[in-house]
mmCIF file of C-alpha atoms and ligand atoms in Angstrom:
data_model
loop_
_atom_site.group_PDB
_atom_site.id
_atom_site.type_symbol
_atom_site.label_atom_id
_atom_site.label_comp_id
_atom_site.label_asym_id
_atom_site.label_seq_id
_atom_site.Cartn_x
_atom_site.Cartn_y
_atom_site.Cartn_z
ATOM 1 C CA MET A 1 -44.152 -35.632 28.677
ATOM 2 C CA PRO A 2 -40.451 -35.563 27.774
ATOM 3 C CA ASP A 3 -38.239 -34.122 30.467
ATOM 4 C CA ILE A 4 -36.557 -31.270 28.664
ATOM 5 C CA LYS A 5 -34.259 -29.299 30.927
ATOM 6 C CA HIS A 6 -31.684 -27.921 28.537
ATOM 7 C CA VAL A 7 -32.119 -26.714 24.921
ATOM 8 C CA GLY A 8 -29.584 -25.564 22.365
ATOM 9 C CA VAL A 9 -30.597 -22.829 19.931
ATOM 10 C CA LEU A 10 -28.973 -21.751 16.687
ATOM 11 C CA THR A 11 -29.654 -19.484 13.719
ATOM 12 C CA SER A 12 -28.692 -20.908 10.342
ATOM 13 C CA GLY A 13 -28.667 -20.209 6.600
ATOM 14 C CA GLY A 14 -29.276 -16.715 5.242
ATOM 15 C CA ASP A 15 -29.955 -14.133 7.944
ATOM 16 C CA ALA A 16 -33.457 -12.694 8.002
ATOM 17 C CA PRO A 17 -34.960 -9.691 9.797
ATOM 18 C CA GLY A 18 -36.693 -11.040 12.899
ATOM 19 C CA MET A 19 -34.224 -13.841 13.628
ATOM 20 C CA ASN A 20 -33.143 -11.949 16.746
ATOM 21 C CA ALA A 21 -36.754 -11.481 17.814
ATOM 22 C CA ALA A 22 -37.283 -15.237 17.343
ATOM 23 C CA LEU A 23 -34.185 -16.006 19.409
ATOM 24 C CA ARG A 24 -35.460 -13.725 22.181
ATOM 25 C CA ALA A 25 -38.808 -15.529 22.145
ATOM 26 C CA VAL A 26 -37.168 -18.979 22.284
ATOM 27 C CA VAL A 27 -34.796 -18.042 25.100
ATOM 28 C CA ARG A 28 -37.345 -16.317 27.303
ATOM 29 C CA SER A 29 -40.072 -18.933 26.680
ATOM 30 C CA ALA A 30 -37.610 -21.639 27.705
ATOM 31 C CA LEU A 31 -36.353 -19.799 30.793
ATOM 32 C CA ASP A 32 -39.974 -19.219 31.822
ATOM 33 C CA ARG A 33 -40.387 -22.989 31.912
ATOM 34 C CA LYS A 34 -37.153 -23.471 33.868
ATOM 35 C CA ILE A 35 -35.344 -24.799 30.798
ATOM 36 C CA ARG A 36 -31.649 -23.879 30.495
ATOM 37 C CA VAL A 37 -30.600 -22.391 27.152
ATOM 38 C CA THR A 38 -27.302 -22.706 25.320
ATOM 39 C CA GLY A 39 -26.668 -20.573 22.253
ATOM 40 C CA ILE A 40 -24.783 -22.221 19.389
ATOM 41 C CA LEU A 41 -22.769 -19.755 17.309
ATOM 42 C CA ARG A 42 -22.670 -19.740 13.477
ATOM 43 C CA GLY A 43 -25.397 -22.299 12.841
ATOM 44 C CA TYR A 44 -24.414 -25.926 12.367
ATOM 45 C CA TRP A 45 -20.757 -24.951 12.229
ATOM 46 C CA GLY A 46 -21.020 -24.027 15.920
ATOM 47 C CA LEU A 47 -22.185 -27.566 16.682
ATOM 48 C CA ILE A 48 -19.198 -29.020 14.849
ATOM 49 C CA GLU A 49 -16.771 -26.648 16.567
ATOM 50 C CA LYS A 50 -18.538 -26.695 19.941
ATOM 51 C CA ASP A 51 -18.877 -22.943 19.863
ATOM 52 C CA PHE A 52 -21.453 -22.685 22.637
ATOM 53 C CA GLN A 53 -22.431 -19.959 25.086
ATOM 54 C CA PRO A 54 -24.978 -19.946 27.900
ATOM 55 C CA LEU A 55 -27.863 -17.555 27.316
ATOM 56 C CA ASN A 56 -29.903 -15.790 29.970
ATOM 57 C CA SER A 57 -32.719 -13.309 29.787
ATOM 58 C CA LEU A 58 -30.315 -10.356 29.543
ATOM 59 C CA SER A 59 -28.379 -11.975 26.673
ATOM 60 C CA VAL A 60 -31.386 -11.336 24.430
ATOM 61 C CA GLY A 61 -32.235 -7.872 25.746
ATOM 62 C CA GLY A 62 -32.503 -5.008 23.253
ATOM 63 C CA ILE A 63 -32.468 -7.191 20.155
ATOM 64 C CA ILE A 64 -36.149 -7.402 19.212
ATOM 65 C CA GLY A 65 -35.794 -4.652 16.591
ATOM 66 C CA ARG A 66 -32.314 -5.508 15.322
ATOM 67 C CA GLY A 67 -31.741 -7.099 11.931
ATOM 68 C CA GLY A 68 -29.255 -9.934 11.412
ATOM 69 C CA THR A 69 -28.598 -12.432 14.187
ATOM 70 C CA ILE A 70 -26.527 -11.995 17.339
ATOM 71 C CA LEU A 71 -25.705 -15.731 17.228
ATOM 72 C CA ARG A 72 -24.310 -15.151 13.733
ATOM 73 C CA THR A 73 -24.873 -17.576 10.876
ATOM 74 C CA VAL A 74 -23.044 -19.391 8.104
ATOM 75 C CA ARG A 75 -23.773 -21.747 5.244
ATOM 76 C CA CYS A 76 -22.198 -24.942 6.519
ATOM 77 C CA PRO A 77 -21.924 -27.575 3.774
ATOM 78 C CA GLU A 78 -19.818 -29.741 6.129
ATOM 79 C CA PHE A 79 -22.954 -30.569 8.108
ATOM 80 C CA LYS A 80 -24.229 -32.589 5.155
ATOM 81 C CA ARG A 81 -21.363 -35.001 5.727
ATOM 82 C CA ALA A 82 -21.734 -37.784 8.319
ATOM 83 C CA ARG A 83 -18.171 -37.392 9.613
ATOM 84 C CA TYR A 84 -18.766 -33.790 10.702
ATOM 85 C CA ARG A 85 -22.209 -34.582 12.086
ATOM 86 C CA GLN A 86 -20.720 -37.274 14.332
ATOM 87 C CA GLN A 87 -18.416 -34.613 15.750
ATOM 88 C CA ALA A 88 -21.420 -32.345 16.332
ATOM 89 C CA TYR A 89 -23.372 -35.148 18.025
ATOM 90 C CA ALA A 90 -20.524 -35.792 20.449
ATOM 91 C CA HIS A 91 -20.660 -32.102 21.412
ATOM 92 C CA ILE A 92 -24.428 -32.193 21.854
ATOM 93 C CA ARG A 93 -24.055 -35.171 24.203
ATOM 94 C CA ASP A 94 -21.134 -33.568 26.111
ATOM 95 C CA ALA A 95 -23.115 -30.387 26.678
ATOM 96 C CA GLY A 96 -26.133 -32.391 27.874
ATOM 97 C CA LEU A 97 -28.591 -30.844 25.405
ATOM 98 C CA ASP A 98 -32.048 -32.462 25.587
ATOM 99 C CA ALA A 99 -33.376 -30.689 22.484
ATOM 100 C CA LEU A 100 -32.411 -28.348 19.663
ATOM 101 C CA VAL A 101 -34.213 -25.318 18.242
ATOM 102 C CA ALA A 102 -33.079 -24.236 14.773
ATOM 103 C CA ILE A 103 -34.102 -20.819 13.489
ATOM 104 C CA GLY A 104 -33.684 -20.766 9.720
ATOM 105 C CA GLY A 105 -35.007 -21.694 6.298
ATOM 106 C CA ASN A 106 -35.470 -24.807 4.232
ATOM 107 C CA GLY A 107 -31.912 -26.088 4.483
ATOM 108 C CA SER A 108 -31.773 -25.436 8.213
ATOM 109 C CA ALA A 109 -34.978 -27.456 8.617
ATOM 110 C CA ALA A 110 -33.365 -30.331 6.693
ATOM 111 C CA GLY A 111 -30.351 -30.120 8.993
ATOM 112 C CA ALA A 112 -32.529 -30.234 12.122
ATOM 113 C CA TYR A 113 -34.498 -33.191 10.795
ATOM 114 C CA THR A 114 -31.269 -35.078 10.120
ATOM 115 C CA VAL A 115 -30.201 -34.477 13.723
ATOM 116 C CA HIS A 116 -33.543 -35.796 14.915
ATOM 117 C CA ARG A 117 -33.374 -38.941 12.767
ATOM 118 C CA GLU A 118 -29.793 -39.817 13.548
ATOM 119 C CA LEU A 119 -29.465 -38.771 17.181
ATOM 120 C CA LYS A 120 -33.118 -39.263 18.222
ATOM 121 C CA LEU A 121 -32.956 -35.763 19.699
ATOM 122 C CA PRO A 122 -36.187 -33.721 19.888
ATOM 123 C CA VAL A 123 -35.935 -30.764 17.501
ATOM 124 C CA ALA A 124 -38.097 -27.765 16.688
ATOM 125 C CA VAL A 125 -37.672 -25.372 13.778
ATOM 126 C CA VAL A 126 -38.690 -21.731 13.700
ATOM 127 C CA PRO A 127 -39.020 -20.909 9.989
ATOM 128 C CA ALA A 128 -36.976 -17.773 9.328
ATOM 129 C CA SER A 129 -35.903 -16.800 5.837
ATOM 130 C CA ILE A 130 -36.649 -13.908 3.525
ATOM 131 C CA ASP A 131 -37.491 -16.469 0.806
ATOM 132 C CA ASN A 132 -40.738 -17.784 2.392
ATOM 133 C CA ASP A 133 -40.091 -21.192 0.839
ATOM 134 C CA VAL A 134 -40.617 -23.439 3.872
ATOM 135 C CA TYR A 135 -43.342 -26.023 3.295
ATOM 136 C CA GLY A 136 -45.937 -26.209 6.072
ATOM 137 C CA THR A 137 -46.045 -22.551 7.072
ATOM 138 C CA ASP A 138 -47.845 -19.791 5.205
ATOM 139 C CA GLU A 139 -45.143 -17.339 6.180
ATOM 140 C CA THR A 140 -41.562 -17.303 7.413
ATOM 141 C CA VAL A 141 -40.050 -14.779 9.804
ATOM 142 C CA GLY A 142 -38.350 -12.079 7.739
ATOM 143 C CA PHE A 143 -40.397 -12.417 4.575
ATOM 144 C CA ASP A 144 -42.661 -9.458 5.335
ATOM 145 C CA SER A 145 -39.632 -7.286 6.169
ATOM 146 C CA ALA A 146 -37.849 -8.143 2.922
ATOM 147 C CA VAL A 147 -41.006 -7.519 0.910
ATOM 148 C CA ASN A 148 -41.491 -4.127 2.548
ATOM 149 C CA THR A 149 -37.866 -3.162 1.887
ATOM 150 C CA ALA A 150 -38.185 -4.143 -1.762
ATOM 151 C CA VAL A 151 -41.520 -2.364 -2.209
ATOM 152 C CA GLU A 152 -40.104 0.832 -0.723
ATOM 153 C CA ALA A 153 -37.098 0.623 -3.043
ATOM 154 C CA ILE A 154 -39.267 0.018 -6.100
ATOM 155 C CA ASP A 155 -41.566 2.942 -5.225
ATOM 156 C CA ARG A 156 -38.429 5.095 -5.469
ATOM 157 C CA ILE A 157 -37.422 3.497 -8.737
ATOM 158 C CA ARG A 158 -40.928 4.167 -10.060
ATOM 159 C CA ASP A 159 -40.311 7.931 -9.639
ATOM 160 C CA THR A 160 -37.310 7.775 -11.947
ATOM 161 C CA ALA A 161 -39.037 5.392 -14.327
ATOM 162 C CA THR A 162 -42.001 7.774 -14.659
ATOM 163 C CA SER A 163 -39.921 10.949 -14.962
ATOM 164 C CA HIS A 164 -37.762 9.432 -17.699
ATOM 165 C CA GLU A 165 -40.536 7.306 -19.247
ATOM 166 C CA ARG A 166 -38.446 4.201 -18.898
ATOM 167 C CA ILE A 167 -38.884 0.521 -18.366
ATOM 168 C CA PHE A 168 -37.103 -0.946 -15.358
ATOM 169 C CA VAL A 169 -36.239 -4.555 -14.712
ATOM 170 C CA VAL A 170 -35.883 -4.926 -10.940
ATOM 171 C CA GLU A 171 -34.285 -8.119 -9.682
ATOM 172 C CA VAL A 172 -35.262 -9.367 -6.238
ATOM 173 C CA MET A 173 -33.913 -12.274 -4.175
ATOM 174 C CA GLY A 174 -35.594 -15.638 -3.567
ATOM 175 C CA ARG A 175 -33.045 -18.253 -4.591
ATOM 176 C CA ASP A 176 -34.908 -20.748 -6.800
ATOM 177 C CA ASN A 177 -38.418 -19.551 -6.047
ATOM 178 C CA GLY A 178 -40.609 -16.555 -6.696
ATOM 179 C CA PHE A 179 -42.382 -15.800 -3.405
ATOM 180 C CA ILE A 180 -40.682 -12.432 -2.919
ATOM 181 C CA ALA A 181 -41.103 -11.441 -6.577
ATOM 182 C CA GLN A 182 -44.756 -12.394 -6.669
ATOM 183 C CA GLU A 183 -45.689 -10.495 -3.512
ATOM 184 C CA VAL A 184 -43.519 -7.472 -4.312
ATOM 185 C CA GLY A 185 -44.862 -7.366 -7.877
ATOM 186 C CA LEU A 186 -48.445 -7.226 -6.649
ATOM 187 C CA CYS A 187 -47.663 -4.632 -3.977
ATOM 188 C CA CYS A 188 -45.828 -2.184 -6.224
ATOM 189 C CA GLY A 189 -48.131 -2.434 -9.224
ATOM 190 C CA ALA A 190 -45.561 -4.119 -11.440
ATOM 191 C CA GLU A 191 -46.535 -4.417 -15.106
ATOM 192 C CA ALA A 192 -44.883 -7.852 -15.261
ATOM 193 C CA VAL A 193 -43.565 -10.402 -12.778
ATOM 194 C CA LEU A 194 -41.099 -13.147 -13.680
ATOM 195 C CA VAL A 195 -40.748 -16.146 -11.372
ATOM 196 C CA PRO A 196 -38.858 -19.422 -11.858
ATOM 197 C CA GLU A 197 -41.979 -21.539 -11.273
ATOM 198 C CA ILE A 198 -43.981 -20.164 -14.224
ATOM 199 C CA PRO A 199 -42.718 -19.987 -17.823
ATOM 200 C CA TYR A 200 -42.904 -16.539 -19.400
ATOM 201 C CA ASP A 201 -43.082 -15.236 -22.953
ATOM 202 C CA LEU A 202 -40.852 -12.185 -23.186
ATOM 203 C CA LYS A 203 -42.164 -11.198 -26.628
ATOM 204 C CA LYS A 204 -45.717 -11.093 -25.291
ATOM 205 C CA ILE A 205 -44.632 -9.145 -22.228
ATOM 206 C CA CYS A 206 -42.895 -6.738 -24.575
ATOM 207 C CA ARG A 207 -46.025 -6.261 -26.672
ATOM 208 C CA ASP A 208 -48.043 -5.577 -23.507
ATOM 209 C CA LEU A 209 -45.496 -3.031 -22.323
ATOM 210 C CA GLN A 210 -45.534 -1.304 -25.724
ATOM 211 C CA ASN A 211 -49.345 -1.228 -25.721
ATOM 212 C CA GLY A 212 -49.274 0.238 -22.251
ATOM 213 C CA HIS A 213 -46.965 2.982 -23.418
ATOM 214 C CA LYS A 214 -49.204 3.666 -26.429
ATOM 215 C CA ARG A 215 -52.172 4.025 -24.072
ATOM 216 C CA GLY A 216 -50.206 6.644 -22.154
ATOM 217 C CA LYS A 217 -48.461 4.706 -19.433
ATOM 218 C CA ARG A 218 -45.392 6.681 -18.417
ATOM 219 C CA SER A 219 -43.417 3.841 -16.841
ATOM 220 C CA SER A 220 -43.259 0.082 -16.571
ATOM 221 C CA ILE A 221 -41.691 -2.046 -13.872
ATOM 222 C CA LEU A 222 -40.875 -5.678 -14.416
ATOM 223 C CA VAL A 223 -40.123 -7.447 -11.141
ATOM 224 C CA MET A 224 -37.937 -10.448 -11.665
ATOM 225 C CA ALA A 225 -36.948 -13.183 -9.207
ATOM 226 C CA GLU A 226 -33.200 -13.906 -9.238
ATOM 227 C CA GLY A 227 -33.995 -17.536 -10.104
ATOM 228 C CA ALA A 228 -36.043 -16.595 -13.179
ATOM 229 C CA GLY A 229 -33.045 -15.882 -15.417
ATOM 230 C CA ASP A 230 -30.432 -13.234 -16.047
ATOM 231 C CA SER A 231 -31.929 -9.775 -15.480
ATOM 232 C CA ARG A 232 -29.434 -8.070 -17.815
ATOM 233 C CA GLU A 233 -30.198 -10.519 -20.564
ATOM 234 C CA VAL A 234 -33.946 -9.937 -20.057
ATOM 235 C CA ALA A 235 -33.374 -6.170 -20.249
ATOM 236 C CA SER A 236 -31.401 -6.380 -23.477
ATOM 237 C CA ARG A 237 -34.011 -8.642 -25.058
ATOM 238 C CA LEU A 238 -36.734 -6.157 -24.067
ATOM 239 C CA THR A 239 -34.764 -3.300 -25.640
ATOM 240 C CA ARG A 240 -34.226 -5.335 -28.792
ATOM 241 C CA HIS A 241 -37.922 -6.205 -29.142
ATOM 242 C CA SER A 242 -39.426 -2.866 -28.150
ATOM 243 C CA GLY A 243 -36.893 -0.152 -28.888
ATOM 244 C CA LEU A 244 -37.881 1.319 -25.485
ATOM 245 C CA ARG A 245 -35.305 2.355 -22.905
ATOM 246 C CA VAL A 246 -34.732 -0.340 -20.292
ATOM 247 C CA ARG A 247 -32.687 -0.063 -17.109
ATOM 248 C CA VAL A 248 -31.787 -2.789 -14.622
ATOM 249 C CA SER A 249 -31.678 -2.518 -10.854
ATOM 250 C CA VAL A 250 -30.589 -5.454 -8.685
ATOM 251 C CA LEU A 251 -31.848 -4.901 -5.137
ATOM 252 C CA GLY A 252 -29.596 -7.572 -3.595
ATOM 253 C CA TYR A 253 -28.667 -7.627 0.060
ATOM 254 C CA ILE A 254 -30.690 -4.613 1.160
ATOM 255 C CA GLN A 255 -33.547 -7.127 1.287
ATOM 256 C CA ARG A 256 -31.800 -9.237 3.938
ATOM 257 C CA GLY A 257 -30.821 -6.447 6.325
ATOM 258 C CA GLY A 258 -32.529 -3.752 8.339
ATOM 259 C CA PHE A 259 -35.059 -3.725 11.114
ATOM 260 C CA PRO A 260 -37.835 -6.290 11.132
ATOM 261 C CA THR A 261 -41.371 -5.065 10.476
ATOM 262 C CA ALA A 262 -43.997 -5.411 13.198
ATOM 263 C CA ARG A 263 -45.388 -8.405 11.311
ATOM 264 C CA SER A 264 -42.003 -10.184 11.301
ATOM 265 C CA ARG A 265 -41.548 -9.469 15.025
ATOM 266 C CA TRP A 266 -45.051 -10.723 15.824
ATOM 267 C CA LEU A 267 -44.456 -13.918 13.889
ATOM 268 C CA ALA A 268 -41.052 -14.357 15.542
ATOM 269 C CA ALA A 269 -42.602 -14.018 19.003
ATOM 270 C CA ARG A 270 -45.449 -16.429 18.290
ATOM 271 C CA LEU A 271 -43.413 -19.087 16.486
ATOM 272 C CA GLY A 272 -40.408 -18.881 18.838
ATOM 273 C CA ASN A 273 -42.754 -19.407 21.775
ATOM 274 C CA LEU A 274 -44.618 -22.175 19.932
ATOM 275 C CA ALA A 275 -41.389 -24.065 19.254
ATOM 276 C CA VAL A 276 -40.622 -24.270 22.983
ATOM 277 C CA ILE A 277 -44.214 -25.203 23.868
ATOM 278 C CA GLY A 278 -44.056 -27.952 21.220
ATOM 279 C CA LEU A 279 -40.906 -29.477 22.689
ATOM 280 C CA ARG A 280 -42.428 -29.432 26.166
ATOM 281 C CA GLU A 281 -45.629 -31.034 24.879
ATOM 282 C CA GLY A 282 -43.735 -33.891 23.263
ATOM 283 C CA HIS A 283 -43.528 -32.858 19.594
ATOM 284 C CA THR A 284 -40.203 -34.425 18.735
ATOM 285 C CA ALA A 285 -39.706 -33.066 15.203
ATOM 286 C CA ALA A 286 -41.943 -30.110 14.463
ATOM 287 C CA LEU A 287 -42.002 -26.922 12.474
ATOM 288 C CA ALA A 288 -43.544 -24.073 14.454
ATOM 289 C CA ALA A 289 -45.886 -22.831 11.764
ATOM 290 C CA ILE A 290 -48.738 -20.532 10.895
ATOM 291 C CA GLN A 291 -51.504 -21.837 8.628
ATOM 292 C CA LYS A 292 -54.501 -19.669 7.750
ATOM 293 C CA GLY A 293 -53.973 -17.697 10.956
ATOM 294 C CA ASP A 294 -53.654 -20.738 13.218
ATOM 295 C CA LEU A 295 -50.441 -21.618 15.051
ATOM 296 C CA VAL A 296 -49.643 -25.287 14.453
ATOM 297 C CA HIS A 297 -46.930 -27.859 15.127
ATOM 298 C CA PHE A 298 -46.335 -29.149 11.599
ATOM 299 C CA PRO A 299 -44.471 -32.447 11.009
ATOM 300 C CA LEU A 300 -40.903 -31.689 9.996
ATOM 301 C CA ALA A 301 -40.832 -34.968 8.043
ATOM 302 C CA GLU A 302 -43.292 -33.401 5.604
ATOM 303 C CA THR A 303 -41.558 -30.028 5.506
ATOM 304 C CA VAL A 304 -38.335 -31.585 4.281
ATOM 305 C CA LYS A 305 -40.059 -33.737 1.654
ATOM 306 C CA LYS A 306 -42.401 -31.259 0.016
ATOM 307 C CA THR A 307 -42.078 -28.084 -2.004
ATOM 308 C CA LYS A 308 -44.135 -25.007 -1.268
ATOM 309 C CA ARG A 309 -46.030 -23.642 -4.274
ATOM 310 C CA ILE A 310 -46.528 -20.001 -5.111
ATOM 311 C CA ASP A 311 -50.014 -18.525 -5.282
ATOM 312 C CA ARG A 312 -50.820 -18.487 -9.005
ATOM 313 C CA VAL A 313 -54.005 -16.460 -8.538
ATOM 314 C CA ALA A 314 -52.097 -13.641 -6.854
ATOM 315 C CA TYR A 315 -49.409 -13.949 -9.545
ATOM 316 C CA LYS A 316 -51.949 -13.410 -12.346
ATOM 317 C CA LEU A 317 -53.607 -10.606 -10.422
ATOM 318 C CA ALA A 318 -50.435 -8.522 -10.640
ATOM 319 C CA TYR A 319 -50.708 -8.635 -14.446
ATOM 320 C CA GLN A 320 -54.472 -7.983 -14.479
ATOM 321 C CA LEU A 321 -54.353 -5.007 -12.154
ATOM 322 C CA SER A 322 -51.503 -3.269 -13.953
ATOM 323 C CA ARG A 323 -53.197 -3.181 -17.358
HETATM 324 P P1 ADP B 1 -31.615 -21.874 4.649
HETATM 325 O O1 ADP B 1 -31.800 -22.524 5.976
HETATM 326 O O2 ADP B 1 -31.749 -20.391 4.705
HETATM 327 O O3 ADP B 1 -32.454 -22.516 3.564
HETATM 328 P P2 ADP B 1 -29.258 -23.277 3.589
HETATM 329 O O4 ADP B 1 -29.963 -23.967 2.498
HETATM 330 O O5 ADP B 1 -27.902 -22.715 3.314
HETATM 331 O O6 ADP B 1 -30.088 -22.071 4.217
HETATM 332 O O7 ADP B 1 -29.132 -24.314 4.788
HETATM 333 C C1 ADP B 1 -28.530 -23.936 6.005
HETATM 334 C C2 ADP B 1 -27.650 -25.008 6.508
HETATM 335 O O8 ADP B 1 -28.400 -26.166 6.869
HETATM 336 C C3 ADP B 1 -26.630 -25.546 5.509
HETATM 337 O O9 ADP B 1 -25.545 -24.682 5.373
HETATM 338 C C4 ADP B 1 -26.246 -26.862 6.181
HETATM 339 O O10 ADP B 1 -25.384 -26.632 7.262
HETATM 340 C C5 ADP B 1 -27.578 -27.326 6.747
HETATM 341 N N1 ADP B 1 -28.236 -28.284 5.842
HETATM 342 C C6 ADP B 1 -28.923 -28.017 4.717
HETATM 343 N N2 ADP B 1 -29.374 -29.158 4.145
HETATM 344 C C7 ADP B 1 -28.957 -30.180 4.926
HETATM 345 C C8 ADP B 1 -29.092 -31.606 4.891
HETATM 346 N N3 ADP B 1 -29.760 -32.215 3.908
HETATM 347 N N4 ADP B 1 -28.517 -32.323 5.872
HETATM 348 C C9 ADP B 1 -27.838 -31.731 6.873
HETATM 349 N N5 ADP B 1 -27.681 -30.386 6.969
HETATM 350 C C10 ADP B 1 -28.227 -29.620 6.024
HETATM 351 O O1 F6P B 2 -31.973 -17.538 1.386
HETATM 352 C C1 F6P B 2 -31.882 -16.140 1.409
HETATM 353 C C2 F6P B 2 -31.077 -15.661 0.238
HETATM 354 O O2 F6P B 2 -30.918 -14.254 0.365
HETATM 355 C C3 F6P B 2 -31.606 -16.018 -1.133
HETATM 356 O O3 F6P B 2 -32.678 -15.206 -1.526
HETATM 357 C C4 F6P B 2 -30.361 -15.856 -1.961
HETATM 358 O O4 F6P B 2 -30.414 -16.602 -3.164
HETATM 359 C C5 F6P B 2 -29.300 -16.416 -1.053
HETATM 360 O O5 F6P B 2 -29.792 -16.239 0.266
HETATM 361 C C6 F6P B 2 -27.954 -15.785 -1.156
HETATM 362 O O6 F6P B 2 -27.132 -16.427 -0.228
HETATM 363 P P1 F6P B 2 -25.647 -16.014 0.119
HETATM 364 O O7 F6P B 2 -25.712 -14.671 0.780
HETATM 365 O O8 F6P B 2 -25.165 -17.068 1.048
HETATM 366 O O9 F6P B 2 -24.931 -15.995 -1.177
#
């Protein structure tokens, strides 16, 4: 068993609801095992700058239901450069950290794996990102919260769409993947879902929307992932092809903020705890993950190499069920 007495923890990349709950779980699981915890502020930038603060049980009190991250976060392109990483490694050594826990998405996992490879430091990653694009886990902390926020917003938009008999194109986040769009589309009864992973035929979608309106449908919602194209361009093409009224709504950052759902908090607690258990049990580079309901230590080496695929069956179901 590795003798881990002192861990550093950071939150990195885009904030996600439940990051604080994950931090709380990491800190208290570590303290329970007599492991000291140092918080690193602003993700990998805090390692470069040595922006560290000791964390105790009280430091993470009252945060389980708060969105954002009390450790704060940044995108830190500098960390991809060896020169800056060497600076960070000197700070890790100075502070006497025996391991690192990174709470974040895909990029943050890549950063943690680089630290492991180069410094031979044990690392654990708690997947936390609204995008749900981390390979090796069925779900990331924050995804459920973002989906619920978007579904609630689209239910409201549906009221206006129905009253005015309009088509709405609603753009959701997700960077270059369609996990949010696919799940939100299914949950709000969208008539069409556009994701970057699957090519779409706008003329066909338009014909389907027109047919729907002929059959008496009063509204249509097209949920579009930000990575699937330009939502305004899609809206103007739909208007051109159909002659129907089309409005655009970009949900944007409301999906990143707000309180985490119970599901996101549960996942944060389980995966934060699992990350610490994994380090103690000798997993030197693991993603704390959930797969088909089981909690597993998934090899980080695979996470950083592979791309998670969206569920095509669920994607098609959104179309089938909205006919
Ligand atoms: P997320 O973790 O939400 O996917 P990013 O893609 O912005 O967010 O990644 C977060 C941070 O992780 C980056 O700003 C950078 O500091 C670090 N990072 C990403 N990729 C690498 C890499 N290949 N090597 C080292 N650090 C990386
Ligand atoms: O990774 C989360 C996310 O919200 C993506 O869905 C989006 O593309 C990106 O972050 C936006 O990042 P930023 O706020 O840094 O521009």
